[in-house]
Amino acid sequence: MSIPATKVTPPLVDELDIVIPTIRNLDFLEQWRAFFQPYHLIIVQDGDPTKTIHVPEGFDYELYNRNDINRILGPKASCISFKDSACRCFGFLVSKKKYIFTIDDDCFVAKDPSGQEINALAQHINNLLTPSTPFFFNTLYDPYREGADFVRGYPFSLREGVTTAISHGLWLNIPDYDAPTQLVKPLERNSRYVDAVMTIPKGTLFPMCGMNLGFHRELIGPAMYFGLMGDGQPIGRYDDMWAGWCAKVICDHLGLGVKTGLPYIWHSKASNPFVNLKKEYKGIYWQEDIIPFFQSAVLSKEATTPQKCYVELSKLVKEKLGPIDPYFEKLASEMVTWIDCWDELNSATSKIDVVPKKTEAAPKKK
């Protein structure tokens, strides 16, 4: 008599949303079906809201377009970027789950050196559910991985670690380069798979990429605002980096951890470096002031929540970066608007209708 196989429930299946910004049909989901289908998807359609976006059958999803964003947020919709992947943060705003994984629609399943397909989502979940060590660097990288531990000389008082708020994944094939680097290295591809996860130390910033990213929404979600980018703005392609700089300062202040390394995804689309340069050139110039600003930013002891931290940070942005360009005064204002939206949509008494016009539930398995 054969014993029926036990069905294994994927981790965090009821506690995690997958957020995808897009302007095209989501055929790429077919490659991810085995890994993503058990989870709920929030799709944020950028660009023309009258365009029909095809989602493969069998996925449990909700789809929002610009009309939905305007309907739900009203005048406050000005804080959500248009014609830029920064629109993804609207998905973070309306999610009700504890965790978020976000991925771009030109990212596919990568393979490790043994040829095994990489379940990027599972690795992000593992990163988020194990502690980080931001206060003392472990030379064997993540000591919580199987086969690793704390090295000799690591203080025992710090071995408990802290809660991981952000899991930052990497990419094979097309690297996440800026336009000048793309121009001088047009044929460069990343084939180097490094089997490592590490905690980014406290006080150290990093360039966060939003195409393969997981985070603890309840702990750091209000800081995951991807700024004002794209249509009508003087800058683009700095949305995820802005969120990363803000979030890292706040994680350091609140005693939370950020991991980077595994998992890898396969990034298939090389964007046009000349188009990118037009979007990035002010950011490349401004970042020489922006990065020192974040390196020196100090939040008060009264800033005990990510919302309070973010509002304080917005005031510092207006004060310190505002003189560089009026854009930063506008950005600081919309940072506050973002927090207003977050608090309004995520309060227990919220009566705002966030139901999108397009939804589909995965068929129940018999």
CSV table of C-alpha atoms in Angstrom, one decimal:
chain,number,residue,atom,x,y,z
A,1,MET,CA,0.0,0.0,0.0
A,2,SER,CA,1.5,3.3,-1.1
A,3,ILE,CA,1.5,6.2,1.3
A,4,PRO,CA,0.2,9.5,-0.3
A,5,ALA,CA,2.8,12.3,-0.5
A,6,THR,CA,2.4,14.9,2.1
A,7,LYS,CA,1.6,18.3,0.7
A,8,VAL,CA,4.2,20.9,1.8
A,9,THR,CA,2.8,24.4,2.3
A,10,PRO,CA,5.1,27.1,1.1
A,11,PRO,CA,6.5,29.4,3.8
A,12,LEU,CA,4.6,32.7,4.6
A,13,VAL,CA,2.0,31.9,1.9
A,14,ASP,CA,-0.6,33.9,3.8
A,15,GLU,CA,1.8,36.6,5.1
A,16,LEU,CA,3.5,37.8,1.9
A,17,ASP,CA,2.5,39.7,-1.2
A,18,ILE,CA,4.5,39.8,-4.5
A,19,VAL,CA,4.5,43.3,-6.0
A,20,ILE,CA,5.2,43.7,-9.7
A,21,PRO,CA,5.3,47.0,-11.6
A,22,THR,CA,4.7,46.6,-15.4
A,23,ILE,CA,3.7,48.2,-18.7
A,24,ARG,CA,3.3,44.9,-20.6
A,25,ASN,CA,1.8,41.4,-20.5
A,26,LEU,CA,3.1,39.3,-17.6
A,27,ASP,CA,4.1,36.3,-19.6
A,28,PHE,CA,7.3,36.1,-17.6
A,29,LEU,CA,5.2,34.7,-14.7
A,30,GLU,CA,5.0,31.3,-16.6
A,31,GLN,CA,8.7,30.7,-15.7
A,32,TRP,CA,8.0,31.6,-12.1
A,33,ARG,CA,4.8,29.6,-11.8
A,34,ALA,CA,6.1,26.8,-9.6
A,35,PHE,CA,7.5,29.4,-7.1
A,36,PHE,CA,4.9,32.2,-7.2
A,37,GLN,CA,1.5,30.6,-7.9
A,38,PRO,CA,0.8,29.9,-4.2
A,39,TYR,CA,1.2,33.5,-3.3
A,40,HIS,CA,-0.9,36.6,-3.9
A,41,LEU,CA,0.3,39.1,-6.5
A,42,ILE,CA,-0.3,42.9,-6.5
A,43,ILE,CA,0.3,44.2,-10.0
A,44,VAL,CA,0.8,48.0,-10.5
A,45,GLN,CA,0.2,48.9,-14.2
A,46,ASP,CA,2.2,51.9,-15.2
A,47,GLY,CA,1.5,54.1,-18.3
A,48,ASP,CA,-1.7,54.0,-20.3
A,49,PRO,CA,-4.5,52.8,-17.9
A,50,THR,CA,-6.7,51.9,-20.8
A,51,LYS,CA,-4.2,49.3,-22.0
A,52,THR,CA,-5.2,45.7,-21.1
A,53,ILE,CA,-2.5,43.7,-19.3
A,54,HIS,CA,-2.6,40.0,-19.7
A,55,VAL,CA,-1.9,37.9,-16.6
A,56,PRO,CA,-1.5,34.1,-17.1
A,57,GLU,CA,-4.3,32.0,-15.8
A,58,GLY,CA,-4.1,30.5,-12.4
A,59,PHE,CA,-2.5,33.3,-10.4
A,60,ASP,CA,-4.2,35.0,-7.5
A,61,TYR,CA,-3.8,38.7,-8.2
A,62,GLU,CA,-5.1,42.2,-8.0
A,63,LEU,CA,-4.2,44.8,-10.7
A,64,TYR,CA,-4.2,48.5,-10.2
A,65,ASN,CA,-3.7,51.2,-12.9
A,66,ARG,CA,-3.3,54.9,-12.7
A,67,ASN,CA,-7.1,55.4,-12.6
A,68,ASP,CA,-7.3,53.2,-9.5
A,69,ILE,CA,-4.4,55.1,-7.8
A,70,ASN,CA,-6.2,58.4,-8.5
A,71,ARG,CA,-9.5,57.1,-7.2
A,72,ILE,CA,-8.0,55.6,-4.1
A,73,LEU,CA,-5.6,58.4,-3.1
A,74,GLY,CA,-7.4,61.4,-4.6
A,75,PRO,CA,-5.2,64.5,-4.4
A,76,LYS,CA,-2.6,62.6,-2.5
A,77,ALA,CA,-2.0,60.4,-5.6
A,78,SER,CA,0.7,63.1,-6.5
A,79,CYS,CA,3.1,61.1,-4.3
A,80,ILE,CA,3.0,58.1,-6.6
A,81,SER,CA,5.4,58.4,-9.6
A,82,PHE,CA,4.0,58.0,-13.2
A,83,LYS,CA,5.9,56.3,-16.1
A,84,ASP,CA,8.6,54.9,-13.8
A,85,SER,CA,9.0,51.7,-11.9
A,86,ALA,CA,8.7,53.8,-8.7
A,87,CYS,CA,4.9,53.2,-9.1
A,88,ARG,CA,5.6,49.8,-7.4
A,89,CYS,CA,5.4,51.5,-4.0
A,90,PHE,CA,1.7,51.8,-4.4
A,91,GLY,CA,1.6,48.1,-4.1
A,92,PHE,CA,3.4,48.3,-0.8
A,93,LEU,CA,0.9,50.9,0.3
A,94,VAL,CA,-2.2,48.8,-0.3
A,95,SER,CA,-0.9,45.4,0.8
A,96,LYS,CA,-2.1,44.1,4.1
A,97,LYS,CA,0.6,41.4,4.5
A,98,LYS,CA,3.6,41.3,6.8
A,99,TYR,CA,6.2,40.8,4.1
A,100,ILE,CA,6.7,42.0,0.5
A,101,PHE,CA,8.7,40.6,-2.4
A,102,THR,CA,9.0,42.8,-5.4
A,103,ILE,CA,10.4,41.8,-8.8
A,104,ASP,CA,10.6,43.4,-12.3
A,105,ASP,CA,8.9,41.8,-15.3
A,106,ASP,CA,12.2,41.3,-17.2
A,107,CYS,CA,13.6,39.1,-14.4
A,108,PHE,CA,13.6,35.3,-14.8
A,109,VAL,CA,14.6,32.2,-12.9
A,110,ALA,CA,18.4,31.9,-12.6
A,111,LYS,CA,20.3,28.7,-12.1
A,112,ASP,CA,23.1,28.0,-9.6
A,113,PRO,CA,26.4,26.6,-10.7
A,114,SER,CA,25.0,23.0,-10.4
A,115,GLY,CA,22.3,23.8,-12.9
A,116,GLN,CA,19.5,23.9,-10.2
A,117,GLU,CA,16.8,26.5,-10.6
A,118,ILE,CA,16.9,29.2,-7.9
A,119,ASN,CA,13.8,29.8,-5.9
A,120,ALA,CA,14.5,33.5,-5.3
A,121,LEU,CA,11.4,34.0,-3.2
A,122,ALA,CA,12.3,31.1,-0.8
A,123,GLN,CA,15.8,32.5,-0.3
A,124,HIS,CA,14.4,36.0,0.5
A,125,ILE,CA,12.1,34.5,3.0
A,126,ASN,CA,15.0,32.6,4.6
A,127,ASN,CA,17.0,35.9,4.8
A,128,LEU,CA,14.1,37.7,6.4
A,129,LEU,CA,13.3,35.0,8.9
A,130,THR,CA,16.9,34.8,10.2
A,131,PRO,CA,18.7,37.5,12.1
A,132,SER,CA,21.2,40.1,10.9
A,133,THR,CA,24.4,41.2,12.5
A,134,PRO,CA,24.9,44.9,11.7
A,135,PHE,CA,27.0,45.7,14.8
A,136,PHE,CA,30.0,43.4,14.2
A,137,PHE,CA,31.0,41.8,10.9
A,138,ASN,CA,31.3,38.0,10.7
A,139,THR,CA,34.0,37.0,8.3
A,140,LEU,CA,32.1,33.8,7.4
A,141,TYR,CA,29.3,36.2,6.3
A,142,ASP,CA,25.9,35.0,7.4
A,143,PRO,CA,26.4,32.9,10.6
A,144,TYR,CA,22.9,31.6,10.5
A,145,ARG,CA,23.3,29.6,7.3
A,146,GLU,CA,23.7,25.9,7.5
A,147,GLY,CA,27.3,25.0,7.8
A,148,ALA,CA,28.4,28.4,9.1
A,149,ASP,CA,28.7,29.9,12.6
A,150,PHE,CA,30.3,32.9,14.4
A,151,VAL,CA,34.0,33.0,14.1
A,152,ARG,CA,36.5,33.1,16.9
A,153,GLY,CA,36.6,36.6,18.5
A,154,TYR,CA,32.9,37.4,17.7
A,155,PRO,CA,31.3,38.8,20.9
A,156,PHE,CA,28.9,36.4,22.4
A,157,SER,CA,26.7,39.4,23.5
A,158,LEU,CA,26.0,40.2,19.9
A,159,ARG,CA,25.4,36.7,18.6
A,160,GLU,CA,21.6,36.9,19.0
A,161,GLY,CA,21.5,39.4,16.2
A,162,VAL,CA,18.6,41.7,15.2
A,163,THR,CA,15.5,41.3,13.1
A,164,THR,CA,16.1,41.5,9.4
A,165,ALA,CA,14.0,44.2,7.7
A,166,ILE,CA,15.4,44.1,4.2
A,167,SER,CA,16.7,41.2,1.9
A,168,HIS,CA,18.5,42.6,-1.1
A,169,GLY,CA,19.0,40.1,-4.0
A,170,LEU,CA,21.4,40.2,-6.9
A,171,TRP,CA,21.4,39.4,-10.7
A,172,LEU,CA,23.1,37.2,-13.2
A,173,ASN,CA,23.5,38.3,-16.9
A,174,ILE,CA,22.6,42.0,-17.1
A,175,PRO,CA,24.3,43.9,-14.2
A,176,ASP,CA,22.5,46.8,-12.5
A,177,TYR,CA,24.9,49.5,-13.9
A,178,ASP,CA,24.4,53.2,-14.3
A,179,ALA,CA,24.4,54.8,-17.8
A,180,PRO,CA,28.1,55.8,-17.9
A,181,THR,CA,29.2,52.3,-16.9
A,182,GLN,CA,26.8,50.8,-19.5
A,183,LEU,CA,28.3,53.0,-22.2
A,184,VAL,CA,31.9,51.9,-21.5
A,185,LYS,CA,31.0,48.3,-20.9
A,186,PRO,CA,28.1,47.6,-23.3
A,187,LEU,CA,28.8,43.8,-23.6
A,188,GLU,CA,29.7,43.1,-20.0
A,189,ARG,CA,27.6,40.3,-18.4
A,190,ASN,CA,27.7,39.0,-14.9
A,191,SER,CA,28.3,35.3,-14.7
A,192,ARG,CA,29.9,35.3,-11.3
A,193,TYR,CA,27.7,33.4,-8.8
A,194,VAL,CA,28.8,34.1,-5.2
A,195,ASP,CA,27.3,31.8,-2.7
A,196,ALA,CA,27.1,34.3,0.1
A,197,VAL,CA,24.7,36.4,2.2
A,198,MET,CA,26.0,39.2,4.4
A,199,THR,CA,24.7,41.8,6.7
A,200,ILE,CA,25.4,45.4,5.6
A,201,PRO,CA,27.1,47.0,8.7
A,202,LYS,CA,25.5,49.8,10.7
A,203,GLY,CA,26.5,53.2,9.3
A,204,THR,CA,27.1,51.9,5.8
A,205,LEU,CA,24.9,52.9,2.9
A,206,PHE,CA,24.3,50.7,-0.2
A,207,PRO,CA,22.8,51.2,-3.7
A,208,MET,CA,19.5,49.3,-3.3
A,209,CYS,CA,18.0,47.7,-6.5
A,210,GLY,CA,14.3,47.2,-6.5
A,211,MET,CA,14.1,44.4,-9.1
A,212,ASN,CA,14.8,41.6,-6.7
A,213,LEU,CA,14.0,42.7,-3.2
A,214,GLY,CA,12.2,41.4,-0.1
A,215,PHE,CA,11.3,43.4,3.1
A,216,HIS,CA,9.4,43.2,6.3
A,217,ARG,CA,6.5,45.5,5.5
A,218,GLU,CA,5.4,46.0,9.1
A,219,LEU,CA,8.9,47.1,10.3
A,220,ILE,CA,10.2,49.2,7.4
A,221,GLY,CA,7.4,49.5,4.9
A,222,PRO,CA,6.7,53.2,5.5
A,223,ALA,CA,10.3,54.0,4.5
A,224,MET,CA,10.0,52.1,1.2
A,225,TYR,CA,8.9,55.1,-0.7
A,226,PHE,CA,10.5,55.1,-4.1
A,227,GLY,CA,10.4,58.9,-4.4
A,228,LEU,CA,9.2,61.2,-7.2
A,229,MET,CA,10.6,59.9,-10.5
A,230,GLY,CA,9.7,59.7,-14.2
A,231,ASP,CA,7.0,61.7,-15.9
A,232,GLY,CA,7.2,65.4,-14.9
A,233,GLN,CA,10.3,65.0,-12.7
A,234,PRO,CA,13.9,66.0,-13.4
A,235,ILE,CA,15.3,62.6,-12.5
A,236,GLY,CA,14.7,58.9,-13.0
A,237,ARG,CA,16.3,55.5,-12.1
A,238,TYR,CA,17.1,56.7,-8.6
A,239,ASP,CA,13.8,55.5,-7.1
A,240,ASP,CA,15.0,52.3,-5.5
A,241,MET,CA,18.3,53.9,-4.4
A,242,TRP,CA,16.4,56.7,-2.7
A,243,ALA,CA,14.3,54.2,-0.8
A,244,GLY,CA,17.4,52.2,0.1
A,245,TRP,CA,19.2,55.2,1.5
A,246,CYS,CA,16.2,56.3,3.5
A,247,ALA,CA,15.5,52.8,4.7
A,248,LYS,CA,19.1,52.0,5.7
A,249,VAL,CA,19.3,55.2,7.8
A,250,ILE,CA,16.0,54.2,9.5
A,251,CYS,CA,17.0,50.6,10.0
A,252,ASP,CA,20.3,51.7,11.6
A,253,HIS,CA,18.3,54.1,13.9
A,254,LEU,CA,15.7,51.4,14.9
A,255,GLY,CA,18.2,48.6,15.3
A,256,LEU,CA,17.1,46.5,12.3
A,257,GLY,CA,19.2,44.6,9.8
A,258,VAL,CA,19.7,44.6,6.1
A,259,LYS,CA,21.1,41.6,4.2
A,260,THR,CA,22.5,41.4,0.6
A,261,GLY,CA,23.7,38.6,-1.6
A,262,LEU,CA,21.7,35.6,-2.4
A,263,PRO,CA,19.3,35.1,-4.1
A,264,TYR,CA,20.2,35.7,-7.8
A,265,ILE,CA,17.6,36.2,-10.5
A,266,TRP,CA,18.3,36.3,-14.3
A,267,HIS,CA,18.1,39.8,-15.6
A,268,SER,CA,17.3,39.7,-19.3
A,269,LYS,CA,16.8,43.2,-20.5
A,270,ALA,CA,19.6,45.7,-21.1
A,271,SER,CA,18.0,49.2,-21.1
A,272,ASN,CA,19.3,51.9,-23.5
A,273,PRO,CA,22.3,53.7,-21.9
A,274,PHE,CA,21.6,56.9,-23.8
A,275,VAL,CA,18.0,57.0,-22.5
A,276,ASN,CA,19.2,56.1,-19.0
A,277,LEU,CA,21.8,58.9,-19.1
A,278,LYS,CA,19.1,61.4,-19.8
A,279,LYS,CA,17.2,60.1,-16.8
A,280,GLU,CA,20.2,59.8,-14.5
A,281,TYR,CA,22.5,62.7,-15.2
A,282,LYS,CA,21.1,65.0,-12.5
A,283,GLY,CA,21.1,62.1,-10.0
A,284,ILE,CA,24.8,61.3,-10.8
A,285,TYR,CA,25.5,65.0,-10.1
A,286,TRP,CA,23.3,65.3,-7.0
A,287,GLN,CA,24.4,62.1,-5.4
A,288,GLU,CA,27.7,63.6,-4.5
A,289,ASP,CA,25.6,65.7,-2.0
A,290,ILE,CA,22.9,63.2,-1.3
A,291,ILE,CA,25.1,60.5,0.0
A,292,PRO,CA,27.0,62.7,2.5
A,293,PHE,CA,23.6,63.9,3.6
A,294,PHE,CA,22.5,60.4,4.4
A,295,GLN,CA,25.8,59.5,6.0
A,296,SER,CA,25.5,62.4,8.4
A,297,ALA,CA,21.7,62.2,9.0
A,298,VAL,CA,20.8,61.8,12.7
A,299,LEU,CA,17.3,61.0,13.9
A,300,SER,CA,16.0,61.9,17.4
A,301,LYS,CA,15.3,59.5,20.2
A,302,GLU,CA,11.6,60.4,19.8
A,303,ALA,CA,11.6,58.8,16.3
A,304,THR,CA,10.5,55.4,17.5
A,305,THR,CA,8.5,54.2,14.5
A,306,PRO,CA,9.4,54.1,10.8
A,307,GLN,CA,6.7,56.7,10.2
A,308,LYS,CA,8.2,59.1,12.7
A,309,CYS,CA,11.6,58.5,11.4
A,310,TYR,CA,10.5,59.2,7.8
A,311,VAL,CA,8.8,62.4,8.7
A,312,GLU,CA,11.9,63.6,10.5
A,313,LEU,CA,14.0,62.6,7.5
A,314,SER,CA,11.7,64.6,5.2
A,315,LYS,CA,12.3,67.7,7.2
A,316,LEU,CA,16.1,67.1,6.9
A,317,VAL,CA,15.7,66.6,3.2
A,318,LYS,CA,13.9,70.0,2.9
A,319,GLU,CA,16.5,71.7,5.1
A,320,LYS,CA,19.7,70.2,3.8
A,321,LEU,CA,18.9,69.2,0.2
A,322,GLY,CA,16.3,71.8,-0.7
A,323,PRO,CA,18.9,74.5,-1.4
A,324,ILE,CA,20.5,72.3,-4.1
A,325,ASP,CA,17.3,72.2,-6.2
A,326,PRO,CA,13.6,72.9,-5.7
A,327,TYR,CA,13.0,69.3,-6.6
A,328,PHE,CA,14.1,68.2,-3.1
A,329,GLU,CA,11.6,70.6,-1.5
A,330,LYS,CA,8.8,69.0,-3.6
A,331,LEU,CA,10.2,65.5,-2.8
A,332,ALA,CA,10.2,66.3,1.0
A,333,SER,CA,6.6,67.4,0.8
A,334,GLU,CA,5.5,64.2,-1.0
A,335,MET,CA,7.5,62.1,1.5
A,336,VAL,CA,5.1,63.5,4.1
A,337,THR,CA,2.1,62.9,1.8
A,338,TRP,CA,3.3,59.3,1.4
A,339,ILE,CA,3.2,58.8,5.2
A,340,ASP,CA,-0.2,60.4,5.4
A,341,CYS,CA,-1.4,57.8,2.8
A,342,TRP,CA,0.3,55.0,4.7
A,343,ASP,CA,-1.3,55.9,8.0
A,344,GLU,CA,-4.7,56.5,6.4
A,345,LEU,CA,-4.8,53.2,4.4
A,346,ASN,CA,-3.3,51.1,7.2
A,347,SER,CA,-5.3,52.3,10.1
A,348,ALA,CA,-7.7,49.9,11.8
A,349,THR,CA,-10.6,52.3,11.1
A,350,SER,CA,-9.7,53.0,7.5
A,351,LYS,CA,-12.8,53.2,5.3
A,352,ILE,CA,-11.0,53.9,2.0
A,353,ASP,CA,-12.1,51.5,-0.8
A,354,VAL,CA,-8.9,50.0,-2.1
A,355,VAL,CA,-10.5,47.3,-4.2
A,356,PRO,CA,-9.0,47.4,-7.7
A,357,LYS,CA,-11.0,47.2,-10.9
A,358,LYS,CA,-9.2,44.0,-12.0
A,359,THR,CA,-8.8,41.0,-9.7
A,360,GLU,CA,-8.6,37.3,-10.2
A,361,ALA,CA,-8.4,34.5,-7.6
A,362,ALA,CA,-6.5,31.3,-8.3
A,363,PRO,CA,-8.9,28.3,-8.8
A,364,LYS,CA,-9.2,26.2,-5.6
A,365,LYS,CA,-7.5,22.9,-5.9
A,366,LYS,CA,-9.7,19.9,-5.3
